């Protein structure tokens, strides 16, 4: 019997791209800080001269799939992390943006074979988004952990 799973012990060869939305950047910048902190504490070089980490900015969550797709197709990264925040209270087309972002990200992941982490907060209020971006917990940290596990898993399986 084979147990196939990703680990967190050796991230020295992991190549990571983050695609982050500027919309609600009060929230997305906090997610980015949490994400980078977790990557760094797992041994990934997050310095400006890093060969392991690139960061791409897009206008909003709707644009996350197309840029994730372009990066995944480069065959340069083991995993792509998307970061965004869509808040229902302020967003009449909440459902459209969330649906396109989530479906697009899932489809890019399947099409390219590169794991794309869904790091888009979808909340009813700004307060809830703030709580998930640092006031209570910073989910950016969790998204980075999930990226390390998936990136490592794909390396193990290749
Ligand atoms: N983009 C977001 O990332 N979050 C939002 O809450 C949001 N709202 O409120 O509309 C949002 N809209 C912009 C959208 O993602 C696109 O950037 C825009 O429609 C241009 O394509």
Tab-separated table of C-alpha atoms and ligand atoms in Angstrom:
chain	number	residue	atom	x	y	z
A	1	UNK	CA	0.000	0.000	0.000
A	2	UNK	CA	1.333	3.432	-0.899
A	3	UNK	CA	0.514	6.424	1.267
A	4	UNK	CA	0.827	9.438	-0.983
A	5	UNK	CA	0.903	12.776	0.777
A	6	UNK	CA	2.646	16.130	0.809
A	7	UNK	CA	4.873	17.135	3.706
A	8	UNK	CA	6.040	20.436	5.168
A	9	UNK	CA	9.612	19.462	5.974
A	10	UNK	CA	11.495	20.319	2.797
A	11	UNK	CA	10.351	23.351	0.853
A	12	UNK	CA	13.814	24.352	-0.340
A	13	UNK	CA	13.048	23.533	-3.978
A	14	UNK	CA	9.413	24.688	-4.028
A	15	UNK	CA	8.606	27.415	-6.542
A	16	UNK	CA	5.562	29.490	-5.674
A	17	UNK	CA	3.590	32.222	-7.441
A	18	UNK	CA	1.059	34.417	-5.670
A	19	UNK	CA	-1.649	36.200	-7.671
A	20	UNK	CA	-3.285	38.900	-5.577
A	21	UNK	CA	-6.257	41.218	-6.203
A	22	UNK	CA	-5.972	44.961	-5.494
A	23	UNK	CA	-9.730	45.221	-4.846
A	24	UNK	CA	-10.261	45.396	-1.071
A	25	UNK	CA	-6.505	45.724	-0.667
A	26	UNK	CA	-6.923	46.511	3.029
A	27	UNK	CA	-7.819	42.825	3.289
A	28	UNK	CA	-5.717	41.291	0.512
A	29	UNK	CA	-2.508	42.964	1.723
A	30	UNK	CA	-3.086	41.399	5.153
A	31	UNK	CA	-3.623	37.993	3.528
A	32	UNK	CA	-0.376	38.531	1.619
A	33	UNK	CA	1.536	39.306	4.838
A	34	UNK	CA	0.242	36.115	6.472
A	35	UNK	CA	1.018	34.110	3.373
A	36	UNK	CA	4.599	35.386	3.091
A	37	UNK	CA	5.202	34.862	6.815
A	38	UNK	CA	4.166	31.205	6.540
A	39	UNK	CA	6.231	30.594	3.375
A	40	UNK	CA	9.267	32.207	5.010
A	41	UNK	CA	8.904	30.172	8.209
A	42	UNK	CA	8.854	27.013	6.107
A	43	UNK	CA	12.200	27.827	4.534
A	44	UNK	CA	11.090	29.457	1.291
A	45	UNK	CA	13.183	32.436	0.205
A	46	UNK	CA	10.823	35.440	0.192
A	47	UNK	CA	13.514	38.083	-0.348
A	48	UNK	CA	13.313	40.527	-3.270
A	49	UNK	CA	15.947	38.506	-5.108
A	50	UNK	CA	14.091	35.229	-4.504
A	51	UNK	CA	14.082	32.606	-7.265
A	52	UNK	CA	11.367	30.730	-5.343
A	53	UNK	CA	8.613	33.333	-5.133
A	54	UNK	CA	6.970	35.706	-7.616
A	55	UNK	CA	3.960	37.957	-6.916
A	56	UNK	CA	1.510	39.205	-9.577
A	57	UNK	CA	-1.129	41.877	-8.917
A	58	UNK	CA	-4.512	41.956	-10.696
A	59	UNK	CA	-7.384	44.470	-10.423
A	60	UNK	CA	-9.923	42.157	-8.777
A	61	UNK	CA	-10.865	38.573	-7.993
A	62	UNK	CA	-12.474	38.230	-11.424
A	63	UNK	CA	-9.011	38.505	-13.010
A	64	UNK	CA	-7.363	35.867	-10.787
A	65	UNK	CA	-8.011	32.911	-13.147
A	66	UNK	CA	-6.487	34.373	-16.319
A	67	UNK	CA	-3.256	35.449	-14.653
A	68	UNK	CA	-3.041	32.186	-12.692
A	69	UNK	CA	-3.411	30.385	-16.001
A	70	UNK	CA	-0.620	32.410	-17.655
A	71	UNK	CA	1.726	31.721	-14.728
A	72	UNK	CA	0.825	28.032	-14.439
A	73	UNK	CA	1.531	27.539	-18.152
A	74	UNK	CA	5.089	28.829	-17.728
A	75	UNK	CA	5.992	25.495	-16.069
A	76	UNK	CA	8.085	27.548	-13.654
A	77	UNK	CA	5.974	27.043	-10.521
A	78	UNK	CA	4.941	24.027	-8.443
A	79	UNK	CA	1.937	25.848	-7.040
A	80	UNK	CA	0.034	29.119	-7.476
A	81	UNK	CA	-1.765	30.872	-4.604
A	82	UNK	CA	-4.623	33.245	-5.398
A	83	UNK	CA	-5.552	35.939	-2.883
A	84	UNK	CA	-8.729	38.008	-3.049
A	85	UNK	CA	-11.621	39.338	-1.002
A	86	UNK	CA	-15.215	39.621	-2.200
A	87	UNK	CA	-17.622	41.195	0.278
A	88	UNK	CA	-21.346	40.683	-0.263
A	89	UNK	CA	-22.472	43.799	1.586
A	90	UNK	CA	-20.645	46.082	-0.830
A	91	UNK	CA	-21.051	44.019	-3.955
A	92	UNK	CA	-24.294	43.770	-5.931
A	93	UNK	CA	-22.582	41.332	-8.325
A	94	UNK	CA	-21.003	39.325	-5.481
A	95	UNK	CA	-22.320	36.033	-6.868
A	96	UNK	CA	-20.969	36.704	-10.354
A	97	UNK	CA	-17.479	37.640	-9.167
A	98	UNK	CA	-17.272	34.717	-6.708
A	99	UNK	CA	-18.651	32.215	-9.192
A	100	UNK	CA	-16.314	33.254	-12.014
A	101	UNK	CA	-13.282	33.382	-9.727
A	102	UNK	CA	-13.937	29.976	-8.152
A	103	UNK	CA	-14.927	28.187	-11.358
A	104	UNK	CA	-12.053	29.817	-13.254
A	105	UNK	CA	-9.450	28.874	-10.653
A	106	UNK	CA	-10.683	25.255	-10.471
A	107	UNK	CA	-10.673	24.998	-14.240
A	108	UNK	CA	-7.133	26.421	-14.595
A	109	UNK	CA	-5.880	23.976	-11.986
A	110	UNK	CA	-7.341	20.990	-13.810
A	111	UNK	CA	-6.321	22.216	-17.251
A	112	UNK	CA	-2.678	22.958	-16.379
A	113	UNK	CA	-2.095	20.249	-13.765
A	114	UNK	CA	-0.655	22.887	-11.415
A	115	UNK	CA	-2.432	23.247	-8.064
A	116	UNK	CA	-4.040	26.669	-7.736
A	117	UNK	CA	-4.925	27.471	-4.131
A	118	UNK	CA	-8.301	29.212	-3.713
A	119	UNK	CA	-7.412	32.013	-1.328
A	120	UNK	CA	-10.437	34.205	-1.946
A	121	UNK	CA	-12.328	35.354	1.144
A	122	UNK	CA	-16.073	35.503	0.482
A	123	UNK	CA	-17.852	37.224	3.335
A	124	UNK	CA	-21.085	39.067	4.071
A	125	UNK	CA	-19.363	41.997	5.777
A	126	UNK	CA	-16.056	43.852	5.970
A	127	UNK	CA	-15.913	42.919	9.659
A	128	UNK	CA	-15.939	39.212	8.800
A	129	UNK	CA	-13.235	39.773	6.190
A	130	UNK	CA	-11.065	41.644	8.699
A	131	UNK	CA	-11.490	38.826	11.210
A	132	UNK	CA	-10.248	36.292	8.638
A	133	UNK	CA	-7.389	38.514	7.510
A	134	UNK	CA	-5.782	39.029	10.886
A	135	UNK	CA	-8.067	40.332	13.629
A	136	UNK	CA	-8.859	36.768	14.746
A	137	UNK	CA	-6.954	34.594	12.332
A	138	UNK	CA	-5.016	35.272	9.148
A	139	UNK	CA	-6.189	32.815	6.513
A	140	UNK	CA	-3.284	33.917	4.296
A	141	UNK	CA	-1.172	31.689	6.563
A	142	UNK	CA	-3.488	28.722	5.922
A	143	UNK	CA	-3.465	29.282	2.160
A	144	UNK	CA	0.348	29.193	2.206
A	145	UNK	CA	0.313	25.946	4.227
A	146	UNK	CA	-2.091	24.388	1.743
A	147	UNK	CA	0.181	25.548	-1.093
A	148	UNK	CA	3.257	23.956	0.522
A	149	UNK	CA	1.394	20.679	1.028
A	150	UNK	CA	0.046	20.601	-2.530
A	151	UNK	CA	3.318	21.736	-4.135
A	152	UNK	CA	5.183	19.049	-2.213
A	153	UNK	CA	2.569	16.433	-3.058
A	154	UNK	CA	2.894	17.175	-6.775
A	155	UNK	CA	6.700	16.904	-6.498
A	156	UNK	CA	6.333	13.554	-4.691
A	157	UNK	CA	4.026	12.247	-7.418
A	158	UNK	CA	6.154	13.383	-10.375
B	1	LIG	N1	-13.408	42.400	-7.033
B	1	LIG	C1	-13.006	41.858	-5.861
B	1	LIG	O1	-11.917	41.264	-5.802
B	1	LIG	N2	-13.772	41.967	-4.748
B	1	LIG	C2	-14.969	42.621	-4.771
B	1	LIG	O2	-15.640	42.679	-3.701
B	1	LIG	C3	-15.407	43.207	-5.988
B	1	LIG	N3	-16.628	43.948	-6.060
B	1	LIG	O3	-17.088	44.431	-5.015
B	1	LIG	O4	-17.186	44.172	-7.110
B	1	LIG	C4	-14.587	43.069	-7.132
B	1	LIG	N4	-14.981	43.615	-8.318
B	1	LIG	C5	-14.055	43.823	-9.388
B	1	LIG	C6	-13.909	42.598	-10.289
B	1	LIG	O5	-13.196	41.567	-9.621
B	1	LIG	C7	-13.139	42.943	-11.550
B	1	LIG	O6	-11.855	43.405	-11.208
B	1	LIG	C8	-13.829	44.041	-12.384
B	1	LIG	O7	-15.183	43.695	-12.629
B	1	LIG	C9	-13.125	44.182	-13.770
B	1	LIG	O8	-13.189	42.982	-14.516
